[in-house]
Short mmCIF file of C-alpha atoms and ligand atoms in Angstrom, two decimals:
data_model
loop_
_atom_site.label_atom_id
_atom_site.label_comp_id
_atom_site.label_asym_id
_atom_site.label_seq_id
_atom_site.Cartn_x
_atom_site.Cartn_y
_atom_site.Cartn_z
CA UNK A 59 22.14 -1.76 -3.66
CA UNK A 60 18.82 -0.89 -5.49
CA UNK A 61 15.68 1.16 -4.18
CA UNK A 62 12.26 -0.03 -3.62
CA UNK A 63 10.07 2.69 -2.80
CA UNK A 64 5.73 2.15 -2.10
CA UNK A 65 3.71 4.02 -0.39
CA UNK A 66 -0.02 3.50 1.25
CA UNK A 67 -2.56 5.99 2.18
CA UNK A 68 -3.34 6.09 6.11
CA UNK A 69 -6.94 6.14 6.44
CA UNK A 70 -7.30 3.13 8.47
CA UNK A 71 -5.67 -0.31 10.10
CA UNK A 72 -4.50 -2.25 7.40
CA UNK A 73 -6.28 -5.80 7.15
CA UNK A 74 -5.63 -8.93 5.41
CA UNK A 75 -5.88 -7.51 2.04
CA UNK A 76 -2.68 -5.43 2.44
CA UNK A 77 -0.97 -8.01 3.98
CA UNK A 78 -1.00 -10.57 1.08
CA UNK A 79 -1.45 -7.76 -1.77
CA UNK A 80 1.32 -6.17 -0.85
CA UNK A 81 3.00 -6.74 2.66
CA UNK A 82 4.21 -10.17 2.75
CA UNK A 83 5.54 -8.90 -0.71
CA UNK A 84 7.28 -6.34 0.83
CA UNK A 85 8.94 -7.99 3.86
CA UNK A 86 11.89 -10.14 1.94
CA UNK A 87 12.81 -6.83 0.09
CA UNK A 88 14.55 -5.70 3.27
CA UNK A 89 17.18 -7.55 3.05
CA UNK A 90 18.58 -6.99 -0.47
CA UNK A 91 17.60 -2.68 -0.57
CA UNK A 92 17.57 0.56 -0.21
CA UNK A 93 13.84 0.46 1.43
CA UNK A 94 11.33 3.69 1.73
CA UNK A 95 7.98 2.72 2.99
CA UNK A 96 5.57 5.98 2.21
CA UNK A 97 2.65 7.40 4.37
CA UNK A 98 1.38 9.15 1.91
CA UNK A 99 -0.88 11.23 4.04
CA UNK A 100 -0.86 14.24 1.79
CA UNK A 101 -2.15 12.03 -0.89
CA UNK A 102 -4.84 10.63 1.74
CA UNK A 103 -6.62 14.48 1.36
CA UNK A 104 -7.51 13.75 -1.95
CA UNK A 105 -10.39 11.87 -0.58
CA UNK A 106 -10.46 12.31 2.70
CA UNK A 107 -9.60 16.30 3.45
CA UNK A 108 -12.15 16.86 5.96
CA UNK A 109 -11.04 14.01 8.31
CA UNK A 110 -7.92 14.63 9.72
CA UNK A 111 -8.05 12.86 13.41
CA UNK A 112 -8.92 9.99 10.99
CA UNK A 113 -5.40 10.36 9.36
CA UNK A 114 -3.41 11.31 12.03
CA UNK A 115 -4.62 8.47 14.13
CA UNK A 116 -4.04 5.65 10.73
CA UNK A 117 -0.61 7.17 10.52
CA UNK A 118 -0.01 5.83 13.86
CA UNK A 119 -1.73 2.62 13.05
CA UNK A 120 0.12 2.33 9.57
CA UNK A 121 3.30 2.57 11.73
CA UNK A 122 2.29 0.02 14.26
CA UNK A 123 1.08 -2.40 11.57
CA UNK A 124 4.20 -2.40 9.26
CA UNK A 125 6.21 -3.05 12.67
CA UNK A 126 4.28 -5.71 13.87
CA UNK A 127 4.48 -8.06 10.70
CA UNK A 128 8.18 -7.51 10.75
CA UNK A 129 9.20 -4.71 8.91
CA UNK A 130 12.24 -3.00 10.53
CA UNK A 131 12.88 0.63 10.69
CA UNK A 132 16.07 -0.18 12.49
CA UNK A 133 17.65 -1.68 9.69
CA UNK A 134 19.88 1.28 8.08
CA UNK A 135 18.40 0.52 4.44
CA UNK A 136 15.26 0.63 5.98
CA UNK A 137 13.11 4.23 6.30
CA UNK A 138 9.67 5.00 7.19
CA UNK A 139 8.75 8.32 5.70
CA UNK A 140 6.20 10.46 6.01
CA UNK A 141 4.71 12.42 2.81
CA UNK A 142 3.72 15.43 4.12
CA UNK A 143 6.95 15.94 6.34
CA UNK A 144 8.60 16.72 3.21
CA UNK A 145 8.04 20.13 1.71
CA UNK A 146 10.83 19.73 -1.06
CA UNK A 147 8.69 16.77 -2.48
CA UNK A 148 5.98 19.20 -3.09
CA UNK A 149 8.27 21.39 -4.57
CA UNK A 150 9.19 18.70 -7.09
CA UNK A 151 5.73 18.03 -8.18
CA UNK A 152 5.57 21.58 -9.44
CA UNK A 153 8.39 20.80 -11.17
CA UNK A 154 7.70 18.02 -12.85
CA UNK A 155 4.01 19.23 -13.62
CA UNK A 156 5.50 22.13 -15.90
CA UNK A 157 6.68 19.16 -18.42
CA UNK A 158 3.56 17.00 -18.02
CA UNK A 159 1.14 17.64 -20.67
CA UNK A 160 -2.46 17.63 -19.01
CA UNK A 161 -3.92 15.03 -21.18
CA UNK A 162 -2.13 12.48 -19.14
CA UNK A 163 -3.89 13.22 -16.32
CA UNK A 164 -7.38 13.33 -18.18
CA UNK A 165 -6.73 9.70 -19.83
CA UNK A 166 -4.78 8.47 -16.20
CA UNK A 167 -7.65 5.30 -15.55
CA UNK A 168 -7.75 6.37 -11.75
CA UNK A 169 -8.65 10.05 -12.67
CA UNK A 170 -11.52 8.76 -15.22
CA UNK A 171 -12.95 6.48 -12.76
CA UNK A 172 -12.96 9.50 -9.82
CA UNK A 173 -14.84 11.98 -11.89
CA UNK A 174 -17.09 9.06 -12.99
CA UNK A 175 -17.41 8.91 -8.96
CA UNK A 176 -17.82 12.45 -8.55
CA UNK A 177 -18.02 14.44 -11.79
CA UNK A 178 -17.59 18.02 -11.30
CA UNK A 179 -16.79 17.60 -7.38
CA UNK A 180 -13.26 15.81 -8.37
CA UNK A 181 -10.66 18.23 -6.71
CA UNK A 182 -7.67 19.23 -8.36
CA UNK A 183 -5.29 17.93 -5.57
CA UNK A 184 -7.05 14.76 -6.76
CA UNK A 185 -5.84 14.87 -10.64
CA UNK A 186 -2.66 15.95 -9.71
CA UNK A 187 -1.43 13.27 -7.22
CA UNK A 188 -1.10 12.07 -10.87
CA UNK A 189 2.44 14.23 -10.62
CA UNK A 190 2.52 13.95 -6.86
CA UNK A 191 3.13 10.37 -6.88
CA UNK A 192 5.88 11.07 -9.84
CA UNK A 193 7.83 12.93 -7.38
CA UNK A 194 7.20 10.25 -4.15
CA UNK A 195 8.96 7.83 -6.67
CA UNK A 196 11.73 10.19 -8.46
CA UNK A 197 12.90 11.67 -5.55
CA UNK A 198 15.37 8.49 -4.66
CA UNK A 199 16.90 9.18 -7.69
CA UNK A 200 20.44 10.80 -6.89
CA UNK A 201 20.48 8.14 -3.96
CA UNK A 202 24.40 7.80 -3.31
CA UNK A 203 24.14 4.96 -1.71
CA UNK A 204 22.40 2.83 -4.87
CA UNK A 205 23.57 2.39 -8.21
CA UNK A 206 22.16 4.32 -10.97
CA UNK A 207 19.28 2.11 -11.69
CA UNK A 208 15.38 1.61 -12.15
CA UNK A 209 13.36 2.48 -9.14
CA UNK A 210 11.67 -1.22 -7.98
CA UNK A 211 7.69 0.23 -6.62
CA UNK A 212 5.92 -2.93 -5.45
CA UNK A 213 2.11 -2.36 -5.97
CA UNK A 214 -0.62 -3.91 -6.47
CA UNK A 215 -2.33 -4.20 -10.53
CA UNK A 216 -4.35 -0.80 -9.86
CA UNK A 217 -1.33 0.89 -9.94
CA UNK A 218 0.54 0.20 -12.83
CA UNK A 219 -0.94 3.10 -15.10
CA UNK A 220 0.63 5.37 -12.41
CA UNK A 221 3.72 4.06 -12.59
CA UNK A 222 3.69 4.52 -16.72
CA UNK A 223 2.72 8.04 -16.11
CA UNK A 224 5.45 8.24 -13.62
CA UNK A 225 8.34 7.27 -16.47
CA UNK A 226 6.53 9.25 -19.11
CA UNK A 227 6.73 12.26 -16.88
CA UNK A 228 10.57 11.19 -15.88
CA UNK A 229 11.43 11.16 -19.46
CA UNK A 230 9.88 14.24 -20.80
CA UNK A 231 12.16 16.13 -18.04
CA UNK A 232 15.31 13.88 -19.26
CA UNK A 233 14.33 15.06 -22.49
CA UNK A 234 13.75 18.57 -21.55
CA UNK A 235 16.50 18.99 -19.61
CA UNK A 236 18.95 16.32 -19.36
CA UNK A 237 19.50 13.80 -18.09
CA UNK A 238 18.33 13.90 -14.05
CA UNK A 239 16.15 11.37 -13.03
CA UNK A 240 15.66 7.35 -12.80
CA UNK A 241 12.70 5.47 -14.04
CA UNK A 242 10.77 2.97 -12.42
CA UNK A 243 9.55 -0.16 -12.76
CA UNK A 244 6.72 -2.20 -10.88
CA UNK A 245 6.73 -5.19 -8.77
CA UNK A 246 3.27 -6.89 -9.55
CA UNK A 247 4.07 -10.18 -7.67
CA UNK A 248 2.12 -13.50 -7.53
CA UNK A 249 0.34 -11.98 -4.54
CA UNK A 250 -3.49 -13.01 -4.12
CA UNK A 251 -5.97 -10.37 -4.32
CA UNK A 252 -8.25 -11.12 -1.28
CA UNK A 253 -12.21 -10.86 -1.31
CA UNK A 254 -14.02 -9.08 1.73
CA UNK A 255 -15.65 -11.04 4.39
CA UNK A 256 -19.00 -10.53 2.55
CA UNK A 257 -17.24 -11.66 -0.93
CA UNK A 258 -16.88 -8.14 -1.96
CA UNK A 259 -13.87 -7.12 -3.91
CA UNK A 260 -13.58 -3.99 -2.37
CA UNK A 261 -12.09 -4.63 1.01
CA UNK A 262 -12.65 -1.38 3.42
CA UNK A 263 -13.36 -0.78 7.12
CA UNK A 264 -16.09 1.08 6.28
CA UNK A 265 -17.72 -1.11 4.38
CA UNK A 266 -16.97 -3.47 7.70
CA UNK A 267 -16.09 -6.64 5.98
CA UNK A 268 -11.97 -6.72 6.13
CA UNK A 269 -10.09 -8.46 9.34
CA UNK A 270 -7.48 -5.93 10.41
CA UNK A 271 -3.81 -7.17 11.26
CA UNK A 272 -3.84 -6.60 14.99
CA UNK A 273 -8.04 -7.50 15.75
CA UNK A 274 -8.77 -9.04 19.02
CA UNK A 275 -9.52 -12.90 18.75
CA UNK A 276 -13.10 -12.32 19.77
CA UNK A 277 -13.13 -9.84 16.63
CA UNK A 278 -11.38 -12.63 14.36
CA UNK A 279 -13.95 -14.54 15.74
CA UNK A 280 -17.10 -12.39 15.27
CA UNK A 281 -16.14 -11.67 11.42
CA UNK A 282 -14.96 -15.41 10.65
CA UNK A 283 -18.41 -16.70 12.11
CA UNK A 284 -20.47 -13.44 10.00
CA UNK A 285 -18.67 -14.50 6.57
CA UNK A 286 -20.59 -15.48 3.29
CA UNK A 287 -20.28 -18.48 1.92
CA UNK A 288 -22.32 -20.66 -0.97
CA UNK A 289 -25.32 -18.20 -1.25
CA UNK A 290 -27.13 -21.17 -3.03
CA UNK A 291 -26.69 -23.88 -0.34
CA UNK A 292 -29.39 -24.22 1.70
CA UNK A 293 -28.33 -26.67 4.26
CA UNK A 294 -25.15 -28.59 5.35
CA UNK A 295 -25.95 -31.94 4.05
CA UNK A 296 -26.72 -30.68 0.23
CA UNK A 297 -23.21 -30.06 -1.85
CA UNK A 298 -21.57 -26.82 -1.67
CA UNK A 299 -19.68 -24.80 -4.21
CA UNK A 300 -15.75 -23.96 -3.36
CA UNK A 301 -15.11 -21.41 -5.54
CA UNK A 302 -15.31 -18.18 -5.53
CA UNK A 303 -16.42 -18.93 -2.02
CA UNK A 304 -14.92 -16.51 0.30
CA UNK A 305 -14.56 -18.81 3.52
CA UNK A 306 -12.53 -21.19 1.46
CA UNK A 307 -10.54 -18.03 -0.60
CA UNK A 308 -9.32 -17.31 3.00
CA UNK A 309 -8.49 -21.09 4.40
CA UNK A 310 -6.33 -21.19 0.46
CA UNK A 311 -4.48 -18.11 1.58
CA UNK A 312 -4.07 -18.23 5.49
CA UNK A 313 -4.30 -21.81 6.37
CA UNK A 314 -1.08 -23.98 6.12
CA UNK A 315 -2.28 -27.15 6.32
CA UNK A 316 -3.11 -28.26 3.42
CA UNK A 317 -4.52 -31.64 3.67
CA UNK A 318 -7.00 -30.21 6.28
CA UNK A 319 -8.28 -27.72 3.21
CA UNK A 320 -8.45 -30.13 0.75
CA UNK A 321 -10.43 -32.20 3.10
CA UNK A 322 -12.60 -29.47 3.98
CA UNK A 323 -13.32 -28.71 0.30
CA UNK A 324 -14.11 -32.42 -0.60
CA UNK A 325 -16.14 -32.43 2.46
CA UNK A 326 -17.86 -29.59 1.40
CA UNK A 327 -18.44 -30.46 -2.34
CA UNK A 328 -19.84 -33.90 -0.86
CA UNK A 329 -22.53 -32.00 0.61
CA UNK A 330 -20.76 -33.74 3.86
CA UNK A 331 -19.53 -30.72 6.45
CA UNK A 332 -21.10 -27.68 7.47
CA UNK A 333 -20.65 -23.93 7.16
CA UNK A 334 -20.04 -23.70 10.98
CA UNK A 335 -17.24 -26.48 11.14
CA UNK A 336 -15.18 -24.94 8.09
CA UNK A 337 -15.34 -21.31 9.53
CA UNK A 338 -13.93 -22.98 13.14
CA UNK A 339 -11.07 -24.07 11.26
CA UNK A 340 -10.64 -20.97 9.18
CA UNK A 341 -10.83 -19.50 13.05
CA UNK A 342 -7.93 -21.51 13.94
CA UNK A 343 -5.92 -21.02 11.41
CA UNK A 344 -6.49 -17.29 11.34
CA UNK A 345 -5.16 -17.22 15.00
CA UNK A 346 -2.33 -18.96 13.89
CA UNK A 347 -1.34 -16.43 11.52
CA UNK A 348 -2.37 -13.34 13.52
CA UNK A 349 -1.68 -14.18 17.15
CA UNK A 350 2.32 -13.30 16.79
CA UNK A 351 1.36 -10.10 15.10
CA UNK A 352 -1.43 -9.13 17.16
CA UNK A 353 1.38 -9.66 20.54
CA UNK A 354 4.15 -7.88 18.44
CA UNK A 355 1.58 -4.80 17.79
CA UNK A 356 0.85 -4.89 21.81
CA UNK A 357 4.97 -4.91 22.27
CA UNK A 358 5.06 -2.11 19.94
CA UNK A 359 2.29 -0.08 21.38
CA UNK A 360 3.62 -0.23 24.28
CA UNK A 361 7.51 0.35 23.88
CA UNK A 362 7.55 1.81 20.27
CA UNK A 363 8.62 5.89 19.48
CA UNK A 364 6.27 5.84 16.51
CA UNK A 365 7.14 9.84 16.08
CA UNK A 366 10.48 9.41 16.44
CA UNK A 367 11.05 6.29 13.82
CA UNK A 368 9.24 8.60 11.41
CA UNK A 369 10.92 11.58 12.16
CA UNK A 370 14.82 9.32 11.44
CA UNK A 371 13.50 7.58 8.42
CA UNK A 372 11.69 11.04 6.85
CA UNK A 373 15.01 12.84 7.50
CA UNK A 374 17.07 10.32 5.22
CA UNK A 375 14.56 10.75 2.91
CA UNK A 376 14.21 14.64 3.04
CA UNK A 377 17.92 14.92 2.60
CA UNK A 378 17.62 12.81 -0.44
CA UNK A 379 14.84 14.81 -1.43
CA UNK A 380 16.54 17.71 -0.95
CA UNK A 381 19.55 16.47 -3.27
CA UNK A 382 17.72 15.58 -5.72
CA UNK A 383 15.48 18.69 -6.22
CA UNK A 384 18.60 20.84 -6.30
CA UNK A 385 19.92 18.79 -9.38
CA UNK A 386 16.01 19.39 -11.26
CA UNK A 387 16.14 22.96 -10.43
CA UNK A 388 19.93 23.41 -11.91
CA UNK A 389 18.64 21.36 -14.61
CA UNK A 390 15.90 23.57 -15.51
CA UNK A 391 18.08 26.90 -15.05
CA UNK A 392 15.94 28.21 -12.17
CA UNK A 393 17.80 31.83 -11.04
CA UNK A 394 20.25 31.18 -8.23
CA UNK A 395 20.43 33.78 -5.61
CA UNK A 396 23.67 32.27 -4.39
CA UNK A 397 25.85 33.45 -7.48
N1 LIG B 226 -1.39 5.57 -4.75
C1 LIG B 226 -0.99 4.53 -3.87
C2 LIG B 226 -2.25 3.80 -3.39
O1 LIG B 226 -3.31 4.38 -3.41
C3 LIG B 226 -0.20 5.00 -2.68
C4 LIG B 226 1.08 5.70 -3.04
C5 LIG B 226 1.41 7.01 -2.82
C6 LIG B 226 2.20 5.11 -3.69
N2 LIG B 226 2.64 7.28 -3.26
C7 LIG B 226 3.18 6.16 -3.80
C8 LIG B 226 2.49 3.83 -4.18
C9 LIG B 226 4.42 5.93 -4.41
C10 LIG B 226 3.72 3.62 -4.77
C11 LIG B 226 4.67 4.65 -4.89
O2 LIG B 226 -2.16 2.67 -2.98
#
């Protein structure tokens, strides 16, 4: 067996974005590996530090999410973990930061962008997760249970610099010290990037234009009925564009029947079917797709120990952790009180 490892920051329900950037990605994985899903709530302070009922309570929702569109803690390859439950994991970014020159951090594409963001208010938590996410990943490496081999991380295109910085940092401590941990290697699949309900590329609750997993049908309704379409059509019977149009990007990645969408987009390009009449379908077809998730979150809610599923799959995890920060701290000759 092989490991996957990703991770998420809780600071909200996850929508349709996560679901087809990275979810339905996620789900066949289960069957073929070692599996660590990662709350990585610690790395959630980097921008949100002064809201922590907002984490604590997308923690929970994280949990109830993954479990409604079928991921299964239950599985024994299969371990929720959460970040900051882990104190050795801290221990190993310290670690690993003593052989990571600070340049990579300064030229890491996330980092640049953040102090664009917020100049001189960037924390150092901030350029550090940087290292931090180094040891979420690295920490699977003396796994017993897997054979010695590259770390699969399925993320979405906005990661990949991490992951580089990741192996770099892996391989100076090889270098360093022998030879101790694995690399990694992302999964970029074919997965569609969604738009927000407004078109916006940037999909967040905040900016109230994303459809979460387990929203009401009335909400499903209220957000399918609010969403932008052809800014430039002006009434029904004039001809629309398709593309780029976010009420057909959604029908393309939600609704399965195809003949009805390529219909609707003829229809549409013919200047012969309305707004209203393509967003009832989308409606439908949304349903489709989220009405067994939204009753398996309710079953969940409900019946599910989300404490105690995190609690089992951090403690795999923390052992692993443990394991594996023992072999970097022989490695680098720390003093041994134990002889
Ligand atoms: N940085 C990732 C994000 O913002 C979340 C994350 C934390 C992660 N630790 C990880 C992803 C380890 C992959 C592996 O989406």
């Amino acid at each position: 067996m092989k490991t996957v490892l990703t991770g998420i920051r809780p600071t909200g329900p996850l929508h349709l974005g996560h679901y087809l950037g990275a979810l339905c990605q996620w789900l066949p994985l289960q069957r073929d590996y070692q599996c660590f899903f990662l709350i990585a709530d610690i790395q959630a302070l980097t921008t949100h530090m002064d809201q922590p009922e907002l984490i604590q309570k997308a923690i929970e929702d994280v949990v109830l999410d993954w479990l409604a569109v079928g991921l299964k803690p239950d599985l024994p390859n299969v371990h929720f973990v959460l970040q900051s439950a882990i104190p050795e994991l801290h221990e190993l970014t310290n670690l690993l930061a003593m052989v990571t020159p600070f340049t990579w951090m300064e030229t890491n594409a996330t980092v640049i962008a953040e102090r664009a963001r917020l100049g001189d208010k960037v924390s150092t938590g901030f350029v550090y997760y940087v290292v931090s996410q180094a040891a979420d990943i690295l920490f699977t490496s003396l796994d017993p249970a897997v054979s010695k081999a590259e770390i699969l991380v399925p993320v979405g295109e906005d990661q990949v610099p991490h992951l580089r910085d990741t192996n770099k940092i892996a391989k100076a401590f090889n270098r360093q010290y022998g030879p101790t941990f694995n690399t990694c290697k992302p999964l970029v699949g074919e997965v569609g990037r969604l738009v927000g309900t407004d078109g916006n590329s940037k999909m967040s609750k905040s900016e109230g234009n994303v459809i979460e997993l387990r929203a009401t049908a009335e909400e499903v309704k209220a957000a399918v009925m609010g969403m932008f379409t052809d800014p430039k059509r002006i009434s029904a019977d004039v001809p629309g564009t398709v593309e780029g149009n976010p009420v057909f990007i959604y029908h393309d990645a939600f609704n399965s029947n195809l003949a009805e969408v390529a219909a609707l987009k003829d229809r549409y390009e013919a200047g012969t079917v309305g707004d209203v009449e393509v967003k009832e379908k989308l409606i439908i077809a949304l349903e489709d797709f989220l009405a067994p998730i939204r009753a398996k979150g309710l079953e969940y809610q409900a019946s599910a120990d989300i404490r105690a599923i995190l609690a089992d799959g951090t403690k795999h995890a923390r052992e692993l952790a443990i394991a594996t920060l023992g072999r970097a701290r022989d490695a680098m000759g720390l003093y041994s009180l134990e002889g």
